[in-house]
Amino acid sequence: MESKYIKYYVRCKNMNKNARQFYKALGMIVCTIVFCTSIIINYSLNGTVVLNQATYDIVRKAETHSDNDPLSGKIWEIKSDILLSPLLKILDYDKAILLLLAVLLAVTLGFTYMTLSENYVFLYILSLSPFFLSLFVVYSDYTIIAALISIIAYLFSRQKYMFAFIVQLLIAYFNYYAAMIIVTTTVSLFIIKKLRFRYVLLFTVPIAMSISTMNNNKALESGISFMQMLFTDFGAKYGISIALSILGLIGLVVIWKREPLAKYLFMFSAILCIIKISEGLFFANIIMIYLASKAVMAFIEEKWHNAWLKQISILLIFCSILFSGISYAKATFEDNMSDPDLMKTLEWIRQKTPENSTVLSYSEYSYVIKFYSSRKVIVESEFSSIDKPNPKLQDIDKMFKSRNVNTTAEILSKYSVDYILITKEMKTGLIWNKDDEGLLFVMTNSDLFSKTFSTNNTELWWFNRIK
Amino acid sequence: MRKSTEYVIFGLILLLSISLRYYYSYSQNTFQTDESYSVLRQVENIKNTGIPLYYDPLSYSGRESVFNPGYYYVMYALSVVFGEKITFKFIPILFATLGVLAVYIISKKLANAPAAIVSSLISIFIPIYTVKTTNTILPYTLVVPLFFLCLHLFSNVTEESKEGVITYIIALTFFSVVSSYVFIFILALLLYALLLKIEEIPLNKAKKELIIFSLIFTLWVQFLFYKKALLVHGPKIIWQNIPIEFIVNYFTNINILIIIYYVGIIPFFYALYIIYKYTFKAKDEGLYLYISLTTVITLLLIFRLVRLQIGLMILGFCFVIFYSLHFKQLMSYIDKTRFSKYKPLVVIFIILMFLFTSIGPTVASLNKRQSVPESSIAALNWISQNTDNNSIILGTINEGNVITYIAKRKNIIDTNFLLIRDINERVNDIETMYTSPSLVKALELLSYYNIDYILLDDARTTFSVESLRYASPDCIVPVYDTKPNDKVTENNTLTENHGIKVYKVLCKVQKYE
C-alpha cells in the first residue's frame, strides 16, 4: 500500500515544474476572466454591479458614517464599509465597489498562487464554483475575509505564525465567529496531531449535532430542508455545489492516507456546517475546493487503461463544475433587484411620501427600499436569517396570508406600516398564487386601503391607520 | 442441447411473448394509460418543430417541463420509418420483448442454454412487467431492457477489448438520454465495486475506469436535464412532486407479499436462495453485478425512493436471472442422482408449477386492466370540434393527457407534476370543483383557473359524483350528455358508454374593486 503512494508522489514530483507554473498562472487568468465576464453580464442585465441586497446596506453605512442604521435604529452588523467609505469620496458607489472587488480578488489570487505549490487545479475549480461568484462578484464582509484567509494560508505555508496570528485578529474585526473558527481549527490541528482520530470524532460529532439541532430547528420548521440550505443546486444561496461535494469526497479518499490532516479538515468543515450553516459553508467551500482539486489532480496524474476515457472524464468533471457555476450565476443575476418598474415605484416613494413613513413589502426588497427610497421597512432578510428566522417574519407572513381585515389592520398598526409595496413576483409565487388570496383580498375589499401608485409590475397601497 | 433446437425454442418463446402482447394490445383501439397520450403529443411536437415540448401550452394551461427526451426521439425516428400505427402499437411490443431477449442472453452467460430457455419463458409472465408494458407506449418498455443491456455490456468489458468499452458507453449514453433511472444502474455499479472489494476479488482496471466514467457522465447529463426541477424541488425531486394524495400509488410501502404477487412466487424464493448462496458461501464476479442491482432496488423500494412499478419490474427480471442459476444447479444435481432418467419429468413439473403460480396472475391482471374508454374519446372529440381552441377543460389527473392530445385543449392538471408549485392545493381545488355543493365556491375556483368546460367522466368514479351539484341553467349548463349504456358512434363503430357529461361555464366571478 505504502509503495503505491510513494509511486504516486514520485509521479507528481516528476511532472514538469514549468508546466505546473504555467497551469497555475493560467488558473489565475481564468479566475480573472470569470470575474470580468460575470461583472459585465450582470451590469448589462441589471445596470448595476450590486448583486447582493446586503451590499446596499454596506453602501448606506459607508455613506452615513454611522454605526446605527438611521432607518431602523439598529446597530449595523456589517464591517466591510471600512474599505468602501474612503473610496466613496472620490468615486460613485458602483465604481468603488468594482474597484474594491478587483483589488481583493487580485490579493486573494496573488497569495493563493504563492501558497499553492504542486496544486495547479485549485484556481480553476475556485473560479468555476458558485462560491467564487458569491465572494468576488458580490461585495461583502466575506470578500475581505477571503482575502485575509489567503494571506494567513500564505504566512502559514512560510511558517510565519506570528504574522498569521495578527491577520487572524483582523478577521475578528469583520466576523467574530469566522475568527473563532480559524483560531480553533489552527489550535485543534496542532493538538489533534497527538490524538487519535476516532476519539476526536467520538466527542465532537455528537456535540456538533446537538448544537445543530438547536440552531437549525427553526429553519427546518419553516420548510427549508437541510439539503436546500447546503447545496446551491437545490436553491441554497451560499451553499456548495453537488458536483463539488462529490469531487471533494473523492478528493478526501484520494488523500486520506497521504495527507492525514485532510481528514481533520474535512471533519471540521462538516461540523462547522452543522453548527452554523452560513459561516460553516464559507469554510466548507474552501476545504471542498481544495479536496476537489486533489481529486482532479489524481484523475489527471493517474494512468488509465483507456487514456481517451480519462480525458472525457476530466472534461466532464470541469463541465459539471462549470454547469453548477453557470446555473448559480444565472439565478443570482436574475435575483438582482433592478426591475425598471420597481425602481420607478421606489423613486415615487422617495419623492411623494413623508420621510418617516414605513413601507412593508417582501423581506428581500427591504434593502432596495431603504437604499432607493430612504424609508423604514419592517423585515429584512439577512445573510444569517436562515439560521435564526426573524420573529417579525412570522407576524408578517400571517398577515400576508390572512383574509381577516381585523388581523391585517392589527398587525399593520402594530408595526406602524404606512405603505405596502406589491410586485408581480409577490403575486405569482413569491407570496401569493391567486389574486384574491390573503392581504390582496383584504386590500381590494376594504376601505382601509387605497392604491396610490401603480405600474405594470408594481402596486403601492396606502394603509389608513387613523381609520 | 443442439444450437438449432435451442434457437428454435427460443424463437418460439419470443413469438409467444409478442403474440400475448399483440393480442391484448390490438384487442383495443385506445391505450391502457392516459400517460401514453403524453408520449404521442411529444412525438407529434418533434414531428412539427424538431424538439419535444419543453414548454407545453396545453398542459396545466401552459407550463415548462423537464424530462429525458431520448425516448421521444426514438419513437419519432421509428414513426418516420415504420409509420405511426406500427410504431405506437407494435414497436412497444418489440421493446418489451427485448426484456425476454436480455434475460436469455444474461442467463445463458451466467448458467447455460437450457436454463436460459426456462428463464426467458418465465420472464414473459412476470406479472407486473407484462401488465404494465402491454398496450402502452411508456418509456418503461424500453428502460427495463436497456437496464439489462447495459449490465450485460458492462460485465463483458475486458482490458483487452476496446470495442466492449465503446459499445457500453454508447448504450449508457442512450440510457442516460432515455431515462433518469440510469441512476439506479450507477448505484448498482458502485455497490458491485464495493462487494468485490469486500470479497477481495480484483476489479479489472477497464471496469473500474468505466464505473468512474459512468458516475461522472450520468450525473452531468441528468443535471443538464433536471437543473430547473432541482432548484424548485430540491432533494424532494426524488418523489417527483407527486401530490400527497397520490404518492401512495407511486411510492408505497413494500412487503414480501407485494413482491410475490407482482414478481411471482417461484422466481422470488429461488432468487433468495441464490442471493444467500453467492453472498455467503460461493463467489461469482459476474453474478455480483445482479446481486448488487437486486440489493439497490430492494433498499430503494424499502425507503420508498423508487417508483414501485419500475422497482418491481427490475426486481422481477433479476429474480428470473437468478432462477436460471438455480435451474442449472438443480439439473446438474439430478444428473448425479438415480433420478437422472426422470429429468424431463422434473422440467415439466417445474414448468407446470410455474404455470400455476405466474401465468394465472399475469393473465388475470391483463384481463382486468382498463384502457381509455372509447366513449371518453368520443366526448373528447366532441370537445375538440365544438369548443374554442383556447378553452380550458377541467378534468381529473387521469384525463389530463387525453384532454391535451385528443381534444387538443388546455387542461389544469395531468400526470407530469414536476415544476408545478402548490400541486397539493391544485389537487384539492379540483376535488372541490367536482364535489362542492356551493356555486359560489366552485365559481371562485373555476374563475381562478379560467375554466370554460367541465368534463365529468373519470370524476364519476374518482370523486363518486353523478353530476355537478352546483349546475344551474344560468351559469353551469350541460352541453354534452350521454346516459349510461347509450351507444356512441365513433368512427363507424358502436361503443359502450358509461355516461359522460360536459358542462359549459357561462359565468365568472367578478371581483369587487
PDB file of C-alpha atoms in Angstrom, chain B residues 203-291:
ATOM      1  CA  LEU B 203     -11.878  -5.459 -10.251  1.00  0.00           C
ATOM      2  CA  ASN B 204     -10.348  -5.152 -13.684  1.00  0.00           C
ATOM      3  CA  LYS B 205      -8.979  -1.740 -14.498  1.00  0.00           C
ATOM      4  CA  ALA B 206     -11.189  -1.130 -17.517  1.00  0.00           C
ATOM      5  CA  LYS B 207     -14.300  -1.759 -15.407  1.00  0.00           C
ATOM      6  CA  LYS B 208     -13.040   0.468 -12.608  1.00  0.00           C
ATOM      7  CA  GLU B 209     -12.491   3.280 -15.097  1.00  0.00           C
ATOM      8  CA  LEU B 210     -15.910   2.710 -16.609  1.00  0.00           C
ATOM      9  CA  ILE B 211     -17.590   2.929 -13.187  1.00  0.00           C
ATOM     10  CA  ILE B 212     -15.917   6.300 -12.567  1.00  0.00           C
ATOM     11  CA  PHE B 213     -16.799   7.498 -16.047  1.00  0.00           C
ATOM     12  CA  SER B 214     -20.403   6.294 -15.745  1.00  0.00           C
ATOM     13  CA  LEU B 215     -20.838   8.091 -12.437  1.00  0.00           C
ATOM     14  CA  ILE B 216     -19.499  11.396 -13.741  1.00  0.00           C
ATOM     15  CA  PHE B 217     -21.265  11.153 -17.073  1.00  0.00           C
ATOM     16  CA  THR B 218     -24.727  10.257 -15.799  1.00  0.00           C
ATOM     17  CA  LEU B 219     -24.584  12.844 -13.031  1.00  0.00           C
ATOM     18  CA  TRP B 220     -23.712  15.509 -15.549  1.00  0.00           C
ATOM     19  CA  VAL B 221     -26.329  14.506 -18.098  1.00  0.00           C
ATOM     20  CA  GLN B 222     -29.131  14.252 -15.541  1.00  0.00           C
ATOM     21  CA  PHE B 223     -28.163  17.622 -14.033  1.00  0.00           C
ATOM     22  CA  LEU B 224     -28.451  19.103 -17.508  1.00  0.00           C
ATOM     23  CA  PHE B 225     -31.977  17.761 -17.884  1.00  0.00           C
ATOM     24  CA  TYR B 226     -33.234  18.398 -14.377  1.00  0.00           C
ATOM     25  CA  LYS B 227     -31.426  21.564 -13.218  1.00  0.00           C
ATOM     26  CA  LYS B 228     -34.648  23.584 -13.004  1.00  0.00           C
ATOM     27  CA  ALA B 229     -36.508  20.881 -11.139  1.00  0.00           C
ATOM     28  CA  LEU B 230     -33.605  20.573  -8.701  1.00  0.00           C
ATOM     29  CA  LEU B 231     -33.766  24.274  -7.938  1.00  0.00           C
ATOM     30  CA  VAL B 232     -37.538  24.210  -7.491  1.00  0.00           C
ATOM     31  CA  HIS B 233     -37.981  20.963  -5.562  1.00  0.00           C
ATOM     32  CA  GLY B 234     -34.543  20.412  -4.021  1.00  0.00           C
ATOM     33  CA  PRO B 235     -33.887  16.855  -2.858  1.00  0.00           C
ATOM     34  CA  LYS B 236     -37.621  16.167  -2.947  1.00  0.00           C
ATOM     35  CA  ILE B 237     -37.237  15.779  -6.702  1.00  0.00           C
ATOM     36  CA  ILE B 238     -36.906  12.044  -5.946  1.00  0.00           C
ATOM     37  CA  TRP B 239     -40.649  11.981  -5.262  1.00  0.00           C
ATOM     38  CA  GLN B 240     -41.299  13.942  -8.470  1.00  0.00           C
ATOM     39  CA  ASN B 241     -43.580  16.465  -6.767  1.00  0.00           C
ATOM     40  CA  ILE B 242     -46.348  13.871  -6.753  1.00  0.00           C
ATOM     41  CA  PRO B 243     -49.355  15.146  -4.779  1.00  0.00           C
ATOM     42  CA  ILE B 244     -49.616  13.679  -1.266  1.00  0.00           C
ATOM     43  CA  GLU B 245     -52.942  12.108  -2.137  1.00  0.00           C
ATOM     44  CA  PHE B 246     -51.397  10.086  -4.967  1.00  0.00           C
ATOM     45  CA  ILE B 247     -47.959   9.384  -3.611  1.00  0.00           C
ATOM     46  CA  VAL B 248     -49.034   6.031  -2.155  1.00  0.00           C
ATOM     47  CA  ASN B 249     -49.873   4.880  -5.688  1.00  0.00           C
ATOM     48  CA  TYR B 250     -46.312   5.518  -6.825  1.00  0.00           C
ATOM     49  CA  PHE B 251     -44.098   5.059  -3.767  1.00  0.00           C
ATOM     50  CA  THR B 252     -45.743   2.608  -1.462  1.00  0.00           C
ATOM     51  CA  ASN B 253     -44.654   0.512   1.476  1.00  0.00           C
ATOM     52  CA  ILE B 254     -43.226  -2.719   0.209  1.00  0.00           C
ATOM     53  CA  ASN B 255     -43.633  -6.125   1.785  1.00  0.00           C
ATOM     54  CA  ILE B 256     -42.892  -9.688   0.778  1.00  0.00           C
ATOM     55  CA  LEU B 257     -46.458 -10.404  -0.273  1.00  0.00           C
ATOM     56  CA  ILE B 258     -46.483  -7.481  -2.718  1.00  0.00           C
ATOM     57  CA  ILE B 259     -43.209  -8.684  -4.231  1.00  0.00           C
ATOM     58  CA  ILE B 260     -44.510 -12.242  -4.555  1.00  0.00           C
ATOM     59  CA  TYR B 261     -47.752 -11.052  -6.130  1.00  0.00           C
ATOM     60  CA  TYR B 262     -46.109  -8.819  -8.712  1.00  0.00           C
ATOM     61  CA  VAL B 263     -42.982 -10.847  -9.419  1.00  0.00           C
ATOM     62  CA  GLY B 264     -44.097 -14.451  -8.998  1.00  0.00           C
ATOM     63  CA  ILE B 265     -43.566 -16.897  -6.142  1.00  0.00           C
ATOM     64  CA  ILE B 266     -41.120 -19.293  -7.827  1.00  0.00           C
ATOM     65  CA  PRO B 267     -38.598 -16.728  -9.051  1.00  0.00           C
ATOM     66  CA  PHE B 268     -38.842 -14.979  -5.671  1.00  0.00           C
ATOM     67  CA  PHE B 269     -37.912 -17.924  -3.458  1.00  0.00           C
ATOM     68  CA  TYR B 270     -35.228 -19.354  -5.700  1.00  0.00           C
ATOM     69  CA  ALA B 271     -33.706 -15.913  -6.139  1.00  0.00           C
ATOM     70  CA  LEU B 272     -33.474 -15.559  -2.352  1.00  0.00           C
ATOM     71  CA  TYR B 273     -31.657 -18.873  -2.190  1.00  0.00           C
ATOM     72  CA  ILE B 274     -29.195 -17.866  -4.922  1.00  0.00           C
ATOM     73  CA  ILE B 275     -28.526 -14.474  -3.319  1.00  0.00           C
ATOM     74  CA  TYR B 276     -27.916 -16.198   0.001  1.00  0.00           C
ATOM     75  CA  LYS B 277     -25.621 -18.762  -1.544  1.00  0.00           C
ATOM     76  CA  TYR B 278     -23.497 -16.344  -3.543  1.00  0.00           C
ATOM     77  CA  THR B 279     -23.324 -13.767  -0.803  1.00  0.00           C
ATOM     78  CA  PHE B 280     -22.241 -16.082   1.994  1.00  0.00           C
ATOM     79  CA  LYS B 281     -20.950 -19.330   0.524  1.00  0.00           C
ATOM     80  CA  ALA B 282     -19.736 -19.038  -3.050  1.00  0.00           C
ATOM     81  CA  LYS B 283     -18.063 -16.349  -5.138  1.00  0.00           C
ATOM     82  CA  ASP B 284     -19.032 -15.330  -8.665  1.00  0.00           C
ATOM     83  CA  GLU B 285     -17.897 -11.975 -10.020  1.00  0.00           C
ATOM     84  CA  GLY B 286     -20.470 -11.964 -12.829  1.00  0.00           C
ATOM     85  CA  LEU B 287     -23.370 -12.658 -10.503  1.00  0.00           C
ATOM     86  CA  TYR B 288     -22.377  -9.935  -8.026  1.00  0.00           C
ATOM     87  CA  LEU B 289     -23.470  -7.366 -10.584  1.00  0.00           C
ATOM     88  CA  TYR B 290     -27.041  -8.654 -10.435  1.00  0.00           C
ATOM     89  CA  ILE B 291     -26.927  -9.174  -6.674  1.00  0.00           C
TER      90      ILE B 291
END
